[in-house]
């Protein structure tokens, strides 16, 4: 089943302005929408291949509050 992961910048801004910690990731399928702070992407065997992380209290040194982590090769196009 196809899943689209949407990063909601409006919620990121609202969390920052009001000191809230609402989930900023929306995992959308044709059936439903789920909301999360972290989305783990797994392969067919169930192994984690990547994760999308929202950590407003511990941003990266560049200031990013949302990022993707993986130990697999990443191809740029």
mmCIF file with all atom_site columns, N, CA and C in Angstrom:
data_model
loop_
_atom_site.group_PDB
_atom_site.id
_atom_site.type_symbol
_atom_site.label_atom_id
_atom_site.label_alt_id
_atom_site.label_comp_id
_atom_site.label_asym_id
_atom_site.label_entity_id
_atom_site.label_seq_id
_atom_site.pdbx_PDB_ins_code
_atom_site.Cartn_x
_atom_site.Cartn_y
_atom_site.Cartn_z
_atom_site.occupancy
_atom_site.B_iso_or_equiv
_atom_site.pdbx_formal_charge
_atom_site.auth_seq_id
_atom_site.auth_comp_id
_atom_site.auth_asym_id
_atom_site.auth_atom_id
_atom_site.pdbx_PDB_model_num
ATOM 1   N N  . UNK A 1 1  ? 0.842  -1.177 0.000  1.00 0.00 ? 1  UNK A N  1
ATOM 2   C CA . UNK A 1 1  ? 0.000  0.000  0.000  1.00 0.00 ? 1  UNK A CA 1
ATOM 3   C C  . UNK A 1 1  ? 0.891  1.245  0.000  1.00 0.00 ? 1  UNK A C  1
ATOM 4   N N  . UNK A 1 2  ? 0.577  2.182  -0.854 1.00 0.00 ? 2  UNK A N  1
ATOM 5   C CA . UNK A 1 2  ? 1.343  3.418  -0.959 1.00 0.00 ? 2  UNK A CA 1
ATOM 6   C C  . UNK A 1 2  ? 1.085  4.303  0.259  1.00 0.00 ? 2  UNK A C  1
ATOM 7   N N  . UNK A 1 3  ? 2.168  4.845  0.825  1.00 0.00 ? 3  UNK A N  1
ATOM 8   C CA . UNK A 1 3  ? 2.080  5.782  1.938  1.00 0.00 ? 3  UNK A CA 1
ATOM 9   C C  . UNK A 1 3  ? 2.825  7.053  1.561  1.00 0.00 ? 3  UNK A C  1
ATOM 10  N N  . UNK A 1 4  ? 2.186  8.174  1.784  1.00 0.00 ? 4  UNK A N  1
ATOM 11  C CA . UNK A 1 4  ? 2.827  9.473  1.580  1.00 0.00 ? 4  UNK A CA 1
ATOM 12  C C  . UNK A 1 4  ? 3.097  10.062 2.957  1.00 0.00 ? 4  UNK A C  1
ATOM 13  N N  . UNK A 1 5  ? 4.339  10.474 3.183  1.00 0.00 ? 5  UNK A N  1
ATOM 14  C CA . UNK A 1 5  ? 4.706  11.081 4.465  1.00 0.00 ? 5  UNK A CA 1
ATOM 15  C C  . UNK A 1 5  ? 4.827  12.579 4.229  1.00 0.00 ? 5  UNK A C  1
ATOM 16  N N  . UNK A 1 6  ? 3.982  13.319 4.903  1.00 0.00 ? 6  UNK A N  1
ATOM 17  C CA . UNK A 1 6  ? 3.919  14.774 4.744  1.00 0.00 ? 6  UNK A CA 1
ATOM 18  C C  . UNK A 1 6  ? 4.489  15.436 5.996  1.00 0.00 ? 6  UNK A C  1
ATOM 19  N N  . UNK A 1 7  ? 5.381  16.409 5.818  1.00 0.00 ? 7  UNK A N  1
ATOM 20  C CA . UNK A 1 7  ? 5.908  17.203 6.925  1.00 0.00 ? 7  UNK A CA 1
ATOM 21  C C  . UNK A 1 7  ? 5.129  18.506 6.955  1.00 0.00 ? 7  UNK A C  1
ATOM 22  N N  . UNK A 1 8  ? 4.401  18.732 8.035  1.00 0.00 ? 8  UNK A N  1
ATOM 23  C CA . UNK A 1 8  ? 3.533  19.896 8.139  1.00 0.00 ? 8  UNK A CA 1
ATOM 24  C C  . UNK A 1 8  ? 4.296  21.071 8.752  1.00 0.00 ? 8  UNK A C  1
ATOM 25  N N  . UNK A 1 9  ? 4.741  21.979 7.909  1.00 0.00 ? 9  UNK A N  1
ATOM 26  C CA . UNK A 1 9  ? 5.520  23.134 8.365  1.00 0.00 ? 9  UNK A CA 1
ATOM 27  C C  . UNK A 1 9  ? 4.691  24.079 9.234  1.00 0.00 ? 9  UNK A C  1
ATOM 28  N N  . UNK A 1 10 ? 3.383  24.114 9.001  1.00 0.00 ? 10 UNK A N  1
ATOM 29  C CA . UNK A 1 10 ? 2.523  24.976 9.822  1.00 0.00 ? 10 UNK A CA 1
ATOM 30  C C  . UNK A 1 10 ? 2.538  24.516 11.278 1.00 0.00 ? 10 UNK A C  1
ATOM 31  N N  . UNK A 1 11 ? 2.530  23.198 11.485 1.00 0.00 ? 11 UNK A N  1
ATOM 32  C CA . UNK A 1 11 ? 2.560  22.670 12.853 1.00 0.00 ? 11 UNK A CA 1
ATOM 33  C C  . UNK A 1 11 ? 3.935  22.914 13.476 1.00 0.00 ? 11 UNK A C  1
ATOM 34  N N  . UNK A 1 12 ? 5.007  22.787 12.690 1.00 0.00 ? 12 UNK A N  1
ATOM 35  C CA . UNK A 1 12 ? 6.351  23.077 13.210 1.00 0.00 ? 12 UNK A CA 1
ATOM 36  C C  . UNK A 1 12 ? 6.394  24.509 13.723 1.00 0.00 ? 12 UNK A C  1
ATOM 37  N N  . UNK A 1 13 ? 5.895  25.452 12.923 1.00 0.00 ? 13 UNK A N  1
ATOM 38  C CA . UNK A 1 13 ? 5.896  26.866 13.333 1.00 0.00 ? 13 UNK A CA 1
ATOM 39  C C  . UNK A 1 13 ? 5.027  27.099 14.561 1.00 0.00 ? 13 UNK A C  1
ATOM 40  N N  . UNK A 1 14 ? 3.827  26.488 14.572 1.00 0.00 ? 14 UNK A N  1
ATOM 41  C CA . UNK A 1 14 ? 2.922  26.663 15.714 1.00 0.00 ? 14 UNK A CA 1
ATOM 42  C C  . UNK A 1 14 ? 3.547  26.096 16.989 1.00 0.00 ? 14 UNK A C  1
ATOM 43  N N  . UNK A 1 15 ? 4.170  24.916 16.886 1.00 0.00 ? 15 UNK A N  1
ATOM 44  C CA . UNK A 1 15 ? 4.840  24.327 18.050 1.00 0.00 ? 15 UNK A CA 1
ATOM 45  C C  . UNK A 1 15 ? 5.918  25.272 18.577 1.00 0.00 ? 15 UNK A C  1
ATOM 46  N N  . UNK A 1 16 ? 6.683  25.847 17.659 1.00 0.00 ? 16 UNK A N  1
ATOM 47  C CA . UNK A 1 16 ? 7.770  26.741 18.055 1.00 0.00 ? 16 UNK A CA 1
ATOM 48  C C  . UNK A 1 16 ? 7.235  28.015 18.705 1.00 0.00 ? 16 UNK A C  1
ATOM 49  N N  . UNK A 1 17 ? 6.196  28.587 18.146 1.00 0.00 ? 17 UNK A N  1
ATOM 50  C CA . UNK A 1 17 ? 5.652  29.848 18.666 1.00 0.00 ? 17 UNK A CA 1
ATOM 51  C C  . UNK A 1 17 ? 4.947  29.680 20.008 1.00 0.00 ? 17 UNK A C  1
ATOM 52  N N  . UNK A 1 18 ? 4.272  28.527 20.191 1.00 0.00 ? 18 UNK A N  1
ATOM 53  C CA . UNK A 1 18 ? 3.452  28.346 21.390 1.00 0.00 ? 18 UNK A CA 1
ATOM 54  C C  . UNK A 1 18 ? 4.033  27.350 22.385 1.00 0.00 ? 18 UNK A C  1
ATOM 55  N N  . UNK A 1 19 ? 5.248  26.849 22.121 1.00 0.00 ? 19 UNK A N  1
ATOM 56  C CA . UNK A 1 19 ? 5.874  25.911 23.048 1.00 0.00 ? 19 UNK A CA 1
ATOM 57  C C  . UNK A 1 19 ? 5.162  24.572 23.104 1.00 0.00 ? 19 UNK A C  1
ATOM 58  N N  . UNK A 1 20 ? 4.499  24.183 22.025 1.00 0.00 ? 20 UNK A N  1
ATOM 59  C CA . UNK A 1 20 ? 3.780  22.911 21.986 1.00 0.00 ? 20 UNK A CA 1
ATOM 60  C C  . UNK A 1 20 ? 4.661  21.826 21.382 1.00 0.00 ? 20 UNK A C  1
ATOM 61  N N  . UNK A 1 21 ? 4.169  20.587 21.402 1.00 0.00 ? 21 UNK A N  1
ATOM 62  C CA . UNK A 1 21 ? 4.921  19.459 20.849 1.00 0.00 ? 21 UNK A CA 1
ATOM 63  C C  . UNK A 1 21 ? 3.976  18.527 20.093 1.00 0.00 ? 21 UNK A C  1
ATOM 64  N N  . UNK A 1 22 ? 3.158  19.092 19.224 1.00 0.00 ? 22 UNK A N  1
ATOM 65  C CA . UNK A 1 22 ? 2.227  18.299 18.425 1.00 0.00 ? 22 UNK A CA 1
ATOM 66  C C  . UNK A 1 22 ? 3.001  17.570 17.322 1.00 0.00 ? 22 UNK A C  1
ATOM 67  N N  . UNK A 1 23 ? 2.552  16.380 16.907 1.00 0.00 ? 23 UNK A N  1
ATOM 68  C CA . UNK A 1 23 ? 3.222  15.660 15.819 1.00 0.00 ? 23 UNK A CA 1
ATOM 69  C C  . UNK A 1 23 ? 3.181  16.462 14.520 1.00 0.00 ? 23 UNK A C  1
ATOM 70  N N  . UNK A 1 24 ? 4.279  16.459 13.786 1.00 0.00 ? 24 UNK A N  1
ATOM 71  C CA . UNK A 1 24 ? 4.348  17.229 12.544 1.00 0.00 ? 24 UNK A CA 1
ATOM 72  C C  . UNK A 1 24 ? 4.354  16.338 11.302 1.00 0.00 ? 24 UNK A C  1
ATOM 73  N N  . UNK A 1 25 ? 4.464  15.030 11.485 1.00 0.00 ? 25 UNK A N  1
ATOM 74  C CA . UNK A 1 25 ? 4.453  14.108 10.357 1.00 0.00 ? 25 UNK A CA 1
ATOM 75  C C  . UNK A 1 25 ? 3.053  13.538 10.187 1.00 0.00 ? 25 UNK A C  1
ATOM 76  N N  . UNK A 1 26 ? 2.568  13.523 8.948  1.00 0.00 ? 26 UNK A N  1
ATOM 77  C CA . UNK A 1 26 ? 1.305  12.876 8.627  1.00 0.00 ? 26 UNK A CA 1
ATOM 78  C C  . UNK A 1 26 ? 1.620  11.730 7.684  1.00 0.00 ? 26 UNK A C  1
ATOM 79  N N  . UNK A 1 27 ? 1.230  10.511 8.063  1.00 0.00 ? 27 UNK A N  1
ATOM 80  C CA . UNK A 1 27 ? 1.424  9.320  7.241  1.00 0.00 ? 27 UNK A CA 1
ATOM 81  C C  . UNK A 1 27 ? 0.098  9.022  6.577  1.00 0.00 ? 27 UNK A C  1
ATOM 82  N N  . UNK A 1 28 ? 0.010  9.308  5.281  1.00 0.00 ? 28 UNK A N  1
ATOM 83  C CA . UNK A 1 28 ? -1.257 9.241  4.561  1.00 0.00 ? 28 UNK A CA 1
ATOM 84  C C  . UNK A 1 28 ? -1.317 8.007  3.664  1.00 0.00 ? 28 UNK A C  1
ATOM 85  N N  . UNK A 1 29 ? -2.424 7.258  3.776  1.00 0.00 ? 29 UNK A N  1
ATOM 86  C CA . UNK A 1 29 ? -2.738 6.173  2.849  1.00 0.00 ? 29 UNK A CA 1
ATOM 87  C C  . UNK A 1 29 ? -4.142 6.443  2.325  1.00 0.00 ? 29 UNK A C  1
ATOM 88  N N  . UNK A 1 30 ? -4.610 5.579  1.430  1.00 0.00 ? 30 UNK A N  1
ATOM 89  C CA . UNK A 1 30 ? -5.970 5.778  0.934  1.00 0.00 ? 30 UNK A CA 1
ATOM 90  C C  . UNK A 1 30 ? -7.003 5.509  2.019  1.00 0.00 ? 30 UNK A C  1
ATOM 91  N N  . UNK A 1 31 ? -6.597 4.813  3.089  1.00 0.00 ? 31 UNK A N  1
ATOM 92  C CA . UNK A 1 31 ? -7.515 4.459  4.175  1.00 0.00 ? 31 UNK A CA 1
ATOM 93  C C  . UNK A 1 31 ? -7.581 5.508  5.276  1.00 0.00 ? 31 UNK A C  1
ATOM 94  N N  . UNK A 1 32 ? -6.414 6.060  5.664  1.00 0.00 ? 32 UNK A N  1
ATOM 95  C CA . UNK A 1 32 ? -6.399 6.911  6.854  1.00 0.00 ? 32 UNK A CA 1
ATOM 96  C C  . UNK A 1 32 ? -5.196 7.843  6.873  1.00 0.00 ? 32 UNK A C  1
ATOM 97  N N  . UNK A 1 33 ? -5.202 8.717  7.867  1.00 0.00 ? 33 UNK A N  1
ATOM 98  C CA . UNK A 1 33 ? -4.080 9.602  8.185  1.00 0.00 ? 33 UNK A CA 1
ATOM 99  C C  . UNK A 1 33 ? -3.640 9.284  9.603  1.00 0.00 ? 33 UNK A C  1
ATOM 100 N N  . UNK A 1 34 ? -2.330 9.087  9.769  1.00 0.00 ? 34 UNK A N  1
ATOM 101 C CA . UNK A 1 34 ? -1.773 8.895  11.108 1.00 0.00 ? 34 UNK A CA 1
ATOM 102 C C  . UNK A 1 34 ? -0.772 10.004 11.353 1.00 0.00 ? 34 UNK A C  1
ATOM 103 N N  . UNK A 1 35 ? -0.649 10.422 12.605 1.00 0.00 ? 35 UNK A N  1
ATOM 104 C CA . UNK A 1 35 ? 0.226  11.536 12.962 1.00 0.00 ? 35 UNK A CA 1
ATOM 105 C C  . UNK A 1 35 ? 1.321  11.020 13.881 1.00 0.00 ? 35 UNK A C  1
ATOM 106 N N  . UNK A 1 36 ? 2.561  11.546 13.680 1.00 0.00 ? 36 UNK A N  1
ATOM 107 C CA . UNK A 1 36 ? 3.692  11.008 14.438 1.00 0.00 ? 36 UNK A CA 1
ATOM 108 C C  . UNK A 1 36 ? 4.807  12.036 14.567 1.00 0.00 ? 36 UNK A C  1
ATOM 109 N N  . UNK A 1 37 ? 5.691  11.788 15.554 1.00 0.00 ? 37 UNK A N  1
ATOM 110 C CA . UNK A 1 37 ? 6.934  12.541 15.707 1.00 0.00 ? 37 UNK A CA 1
ATOM 111 C C  . UNK A 1 37 ? 8.065  11.845 14.953 1.00 0.00 ? 37 UNK A C  1
ATOM 112 N N  . UNK A 1 38 ? 7.961  10.514 14.821 1.00 0.00 ? 38 UNK A N  1
ATOM 113 C CA . UNK A 1 38 ? 8.967  9.716  14.121 1.00 0.00 ? 38 UNK A CA 1
ATOM 114 C C  . UNK A 1 38 ? 8.256  8.721  13.218 1.00 0.00 ? 38 UNK A C  1
ATOM 115 N N  . UNK A 1 39 ? 8.752  8.570  11.992 1.00 0.00 ? 39 UNK A N  1
ATOM 116 C CA . UNK A 1 39 ? 8.233  7.568  11.064 1.00 0.00 ? 39 UNK A CA 1
ATOM 117 C C  . UNK A 1 39 ? 9.381  6.644  10.694 1.00 0.00 ? 39 UNK A C  1
ATOM 118 N N  . UNK A 1 40 ? 9.195  5.357  10.931 1.00 0.00 ? 40 UNK A N  1
ATOM 119 C CA . UNK A 1 40 ? 10.219 4.365  10.607 1.00 0.00 ? 40 UNK A CA 1
ATOM 120 C C  . UNK A 1 40 ? 9.815  3.670  9.317  1.00 0.00 ? 40 UNK A C  1
ATOM 121 N N  . UNK A 1 41 ? 10.728 3.645  8.364  1.00 0.00 ? 41 UNK A N  1
ATOM 122 C CA . UNK A 1 41 ? 10.479 3.019  7.068  1.00 0.00 ? 41 UNK A CA 1
ATOM 123 C C  . UNK A 1 41 ? 11.171 1.669  7.070  1.00 0.00 ? 41 UNK A C  1
ATOM 124 N N  . UNK A 1 42 ? 10.413 0.614  6.778  1.00 0.00 ? 42 UNK A N  1
ATOM 125 C CA . UNK A 1 42 ? 10.937 -0.755 6.823  1.00 0.00 ? 42 UNK A CA 1
ATOM 126 C C  . UNK A 1 42 ? 10.844 -1.405 5.448  1.00 0.00 ? 42 UNK A C  1
ATOM 127 N N  . UNK A 1 43 ? 11.769 -2.355 5.185  1.00 0.00 ? 43 UNK A N  1
ATOM 128 C CA . UNK A 1 43 ? 11.707 -3.110 3.940  1.00 0.00 ? 43 UNK A CA 1
ATOM 129 C C  . UNK A 1 43 ? 10.732 -4.273 4.101  1.00 0.00 ? 43 UNK A C  1
ATOM 130 N N  . UNK A 1 44 ? 10.614 -5.100 3.074  1.00 0.00 ? 44 UNK A N  1
ATOM 131 C CA . UNK A 1 44 ? 9.650  -6.202 3.085  1.00 0.00 ? 44 UNK A CA 1
ATOM 132 C C  . UNK A 1 44 ? 9.913  -7.212 4.193  1.00 0.00 ? 44 UNK A C  1
ATOM 133 N N  . UNK A 1 45 ? 11.170 -7.346 4.632  1.00 0.00 ? 45 UNK A N  1
ATOM 134 C CA . UNK A 1 45 ? 11.488 -8.300 5.698  1.00 0.00 ? 45 UNK A CA 1
ATOM 135 C C  . UNK A 1 45 ? 11.328 -7.703 7.091  1.00 0.00 ? 45 UNK A C  1
ATOM 136 N N  . UNK A 1 46 ? 10.979 -6.403 7.167  1.00 0.00 ? 46 UNK A N  1
ATOM 137 C CA . UNK A 1 46 ? 10.753 -5.763 8.460  1.00 0.00 ? 46 UNK A CA 1
ATOM 138 C C  . UNK A 1 46 ? 11.955 -5.031 9.015  1.00 0.00 ? 46 UNK A C  1
ATOM 139 N N  . UNK A 1 47 ? 13.057 -5.013 8.282  1.00 0.00 ? 47 UNK A N  1
ATOM 140 C CA . UNK A 1 47 ? 14.250 -4.302 8.742  1.00 0.00 ? 47 UNK A CA 1
ATOM 141 C C  . UNK A 1 47 ? 14.097 -2.805 8.495  1.00 0.00 ? 47 UNK A C  1
ATOM 142 N N  . UNK A 1 48 ? 14.551 -2.020 9.439  1.00 0.00 ? 48 UNK A N  1
ATOM 143 C CA . UNK A 1 48 ? 14.492 -0.568 9.282  1.00 0.00 ? 48 UNK A CA 1
ATOM 144 C C  . UNK A 1 48 ? 15.479 -0.113 8.210  1.00 0.00 ? 48 UNK A C  1
ATOM 145 N N  . UNK A 1 49 ? 15.000 0.673  7.252  1.00 0.00 ? 49 UNK A N  1
ATOM 146 C CA . UNK A 1 49 ? 15.888 1.205  6.222  1.00 0.00 ? 49 UNK A CA 1
ATOM 147 C C  . UNK A 1 49 ? 16.078 2.708  6.369  1.00 0.00 ? 49 UNK A C  1
ATOM 148 N N  . UNK A 1 50 ? 15.133 3.384  7.005  1.00 0.00 ? 50 UNK A N  1
ATOM 149 C CA . UNK A 1 50 ? 15.256 4.823  7.230  1.00 0.00 ? 50 UNK A CA 1
ATOM 150 C C  . UNK A 1 50 ? 14.239 5.252  8.273  1.00 0.00 ? 50 UNK A C  1
ATOM 151 N N  . UNK A 1 51 ? 14.478 6.433  8.821  1.00 0.00 ? 51 UNK A N  1
ATOM 152 C CA . UNK A 1 51 ? 13.493 7.023  9.735  1.00 0.00 ? 51 UNK A CA 1
ATOM 153 C C  . UNK A 1 51 ? 13.479 8.526  9.553  1.00 0.00 ? 51 UNK A C  1
ATOM 154 N N  . UNK A 1 52 ? 12.297 9.087  9.727  1.00 0.00 ? 52 UNK A N  1
ATOM 155 C CA . UNK A 1 52 ? 12.123 10.536 9.694  1.00 0.00 ? 52 UNK A CA 1
ATOM 156 C C  . UNK A 1 52 ? 11.893 10.958 11.136 1.00 0.00 ? 52 UNK A C  1
ATOM 157 N N  . UNK A 1 53 ? 12.671 11.934 11.590 1.00 0.00 ? 53 UNK A N  1
ATOM 158 C CA . UNK A 1 53 ? 12.693 12.312 13.001 1.00 0.00 ? 53 UNK A CA 1
ATOM 159 C C  . UNK A 1 53 ? 12.311 13.774 13.158 1.00 0.00 ? 53 UNK A C  1
ATOM 160 N N  . UNK A 1 54 ? 11.443 14.047 14.153 1.00 0.00 ? 54 UNK A N  1
ATOM 161 C CA . UNK A 1 54 ? 11.119 15.421 14.552 1.00 0.00 ? 54 UNK A CA 1
ATOM 162 C C  . UNK A 1 54 ? 11.563 15.571 16.001 1.00 0.00 ? 54 UNK A C  1
ATOM 163 N N  . UNK A 1 55 ? 12.586 16.412 16.229 1.00 0.00 ? 55 UNK A N  1
ATOM 164 C CA . UNK A 1 55 ? 13.086 16.659 17.584 1.00 0.00 ? 55 UNK A CA 1
ATOM 165 C C  . UNK A 1 55 ? 13.261 18.161 17.773 1.00 0.00 ? 55 UNK A C  1
ATOM 166 N N  . UNK A 1 56 ? 12.205 18.850 18.139 1.00 0.00 ? 56 UNK A N  1
ATOM 167 C CA . UNK A 1 56 ? 12.301 20.305 18.294 1.00 0.00 ? 56 UNK A CA 1
ATOM 168 C C  . UNK A 1 56 ? 13.188 20.728 19.454 1.00 0.00 ? 56 UNK A C  1
ATOM 169 N N  . UNK A 1 57 ? 13.305 19.886 20.475 1.00 0.00 ? 57 UNK A N  1
ATOM 170 C CA . UNK A 1 57 ? 14.107 20.241 21.651 1.00 0.00 ? 57 UNK A CA 1
ATOM 171 C C  . UNK A 1 57 ? 15.592 19.941 21.447 1.00 0.00 ? 57 UNK A C  1
ATOM 172 N N  . UNK A 1 58 ? 15.914 19.112 20.448 1.00 0.00 ? 58 UNK A N  1
ATOM 173 C CA . UNK A 1 58 ? 17.299 18.772 20.147 1.00 0.00 ? 58 UNK A CA 1
ATOM 174 C C  . UNK A 1 58 ? 17.530 18.839 18.635 1.00 0.00 ? 58 UNK A C  1
ATOM 175 N N  . UNK A 1 59 ? 17.493 20.044 18.061 1.00 0.00 ? 59 UNK A N  1
ATOM 176 C CA . UNK A 1 59 ? 17.715 20.153 16.615 1.00 0.00 ? 59 UNK A CA 1
ATOM 177 C C  . UNK A 1 59 ? 19.153 19.819 16.251 1.00 0.00 ? 59 UNK A C  1
ATOM 178 N N  . UNK A 1 60 ? 19.379 19.568 14.961 1.00 0.00 ? 60 UNK A N  1
ATOM 179 C CA . UNK A 1 60 ? 20.745 19.353 14.475 1.00 0.00 ? 60 UNK A CA 1
ATOM 180 C C  . UNK A 1 60 ? 21.529 20.648 14.602 1.00 0.00 ? 60 UNK A C  1
ATOM 181 N N  . UNK A 1 61 ? 22.831 20.564 14.478 1.00 0.00 ? 61 UNK A N  1
ATOM 182 C CA . UNK A 1 61 ? 23.667 21.759 14.618 1.00 0.00 ? 61 UNK A CA 1
ATOM 183 C C  . UNK A 1 61 ? 23.329 22.831 13.579 1.00 0.00 ? 61 UNK A C  1
ATOM 184 N N  . UNK A 1 62 ? 22.766 22.429 12.438 1.00 0.00 ? 62 UNK A N  1
ATOM 185 C CA . UNK A 1 62 ? 22.365 23.393 11.408 1.00 0.00 ? 62 UNK A CA 1
ATOM 186 C C  . UNK A 1 62 ? 21.029 24.045 11.731 1.00 0.00 ? 62 UNK A C  1
ATOM 187 N N  . UNK A 1 63 ? 20.342 23.556 12.782 1.00 0.00 ? 63 UNK A N  1
ATOM 188 C CA . UNK A 1 63 ? 19.055 24.114 13.179 1.00 0.00 ? 63 UNK A CA 1
ATOM 189 C C  . UNK A 1 63 ? 17.857 23.304 12.732 1.00 0.00 ? 63 UNK A C  1
ATOM 190 N N  . UNK A 1 64 ? 18.081 22.255 11.937 1.00 0.00 ? 64 UNK A N  1
ATOM 191 C CA . UNK A 1 64 ? 16.967 21.429 11.450 1.00 0.00 ? 64 UNK A CA 1
ATOM 192 C C  . UNK A 1 64 ? 16.268 20.743 12.614 1.00 0.00 ? 64 UNK A C  1
ATOM 193 N N  . UNK A 1 65 ? 14.942 20.766 12.566 1.00 0.00 ? 65 UNK A N  1
ATOM 194 C CA . UNK A 1 65 ? 14.132 20.099 13.585 1.00 0.00 ? 65 UNK A CA 1
ATOM 195 C C  . UNK A 1 65 ? 13.534 18.793 13.064 1.00 0.00 ? 65 UNK A C  1
ATOM 196 N N  . UNK A 1 66 ? 13.518 18.626 11.726 1.00 0.00 ? 66 UNK A N  1
ATOM 197 C CA . UNK A 1 66 ? 13.025 17.408 11.082 1.00 0.00 ? 66 UNK A CA 1
ATOM 198 C C  . UNK A 1 66 ? 14.096 16.941 10.102 1.00 0.00 ? 66 UNK A C  1
ATOM 199 N N  . UNK A 1 67 ? 14.418 15.639 10.130 1.00 0.00 ? 67 UNK A N  1
ATOM 200 C CA . UNK A 1 67 ? 15.407 15.108 9.199  1.00 0.00 ? 67 UNK A CA 1
ATOM 201 C C  . UNK A 1 67 ? 15.164 13.621 8.965  1.00 0.00 ? 67 UNK A C  1
ATOM 202 N N  . UNK A 1 68 ? 15.842 13.086 7.943  1.00 0.00 ? 68 UNK A N  1
ATOM 203 C CA . UNK A 1 68 ? 15.761 11.669 7.596  1.00 0.00 ? 68 UNK A CA 1
ATOM 204 C C  . UNK A 1 68 ? 17.107 11.033 7.920  1.00 0.00 ? 68 UNK A C  1
ATOM 205 N N  . UNK A 1 69 ? 17.064 9.870  8.582  1.00 0.00 ? 69 UNK A N  1
ATOM 206 C CA . UNK A 1 69 ? 18.274 9.126  8.917  1.00 0.00 ? 69 UNK A CA 1
ATOM 207 C C  . UNK A 1 69 ? 18.237 7.762  8.238  1.00 0.00 ? 69 UNK A C  1
ATOM 208 N N  . UNK A 1 70 ? 19.358 7.328  7.674  1.00 0.00 ? 70 UNK A N  1
ATOM 209 C CA . UNK A 1 70 ? 19.475 5.985  7.116  1.00 0.00 ? 70 UNK A CA 1
ATOM 210 C C  . UNK A 1 70 ? 20.935 5.556  7.133  1.00 0.00 ? 70 UNK A C  1
ATOM 211 N N  . UNK A 1 71 ? 21.139 4.243  7.179  1.00 0.00 ? 71 UNK A N  1
ATOM 212 C CA . UNK A 1 71 ? 22.480 3.673  7.082  1.00 0.00 ? 71 UNK A CA 1
ATOM 213 C C  . UNK A 1 71 ? 22.685 3.052  5.707  1.00 0.00 ? 71 UNK A C  1
ATOM 214 N N  . UNK A 1 72 ? 21.723 3.235  4.822  1.00 0.00 ? 72 UNK A N  1
ATOM 215 C CA . UNK A 1 72 ? 21.780 2.684  3.468  1.00 0.00 ? 72 UNK A CA 1
ATOM 216 C C  . UNK A 1 72 ? 22.286 3.732  2.484  1.00 0.00 ? 72 UNK A C  1
ATOM 217 N N  . UNK A 1 73 ? 22.695 3.271  1.317  1.00 0.00 ? 73 UNK A N  1
ATOM 218 C CA . UNK A 1 73 ? 23.152 4.177  0.276  1.00 0.00 ? 73 UNK A CA 1
ATOM 219 C C  . UNK A 1 73 ? 22.006 5.083  -0.166 1.00 0.00 ? 73 UNK A C  1
ATOM 220 N N  . UNK A 1 74 ? 22.336 6.334  -0.420 1.00 0.00 ? 74 UNK A N  1
ATOM 221 C CA . UNK A 1 74 ? 21.352 7.309  -0.857 1.00 0.00 ? 74 UNK A CA 1
ATOM 222 C C  . UNK A 1 74 ? 21.803 7.870  -2.200 1.00 0.00 ? 74 UNK A C  1
ATOM 223 N N  . UNK A 1 75 ? 20.916 7.831  -3.160 1.00 0.00 ? 75 UNK A N  1
ATOM 224 C CA . UNK A 1 75 ? 21.234 8.304  -4.506 1.00 0.00 ? 75 UNK A CA 1
ATOM 225 C C  . UNK A 1 75 ? 20.583 9.662  -4.739 1.00 0.00 ? 75 UNK A C  1
ATOM 226 N N  . UNK A 1 76 ? 21.360 10.605 -5.230 1.00 0.00 ? 76 UNK A N  1
ATOM 227 C CA . UNK A 1 76 ? 20.831 11.933 -5.554 1.00 0.00 ? 76 UNK A CA 1
ATOM 228 C C  . UNK A 1 76 ? 20.531 11.983 -7.042 1.00 0.00 ? 76 UNK A C  1
ATOM 229 N N  . UNK A 1 77 ? 19.411 12.593 -7.390 1.00 0.00 ? 77 UNK A N  1
ATOM 230 C CA . UNK A 1 77 ? 19.033 12.714 -8.808 1.00 0.00 ? 77 UNK A CA 1
ATOM 231 C C  . UNK A 1 77 ? 18.668 14.135 -9.129 1.00 0.00 ? 77 UNK A C  1
#
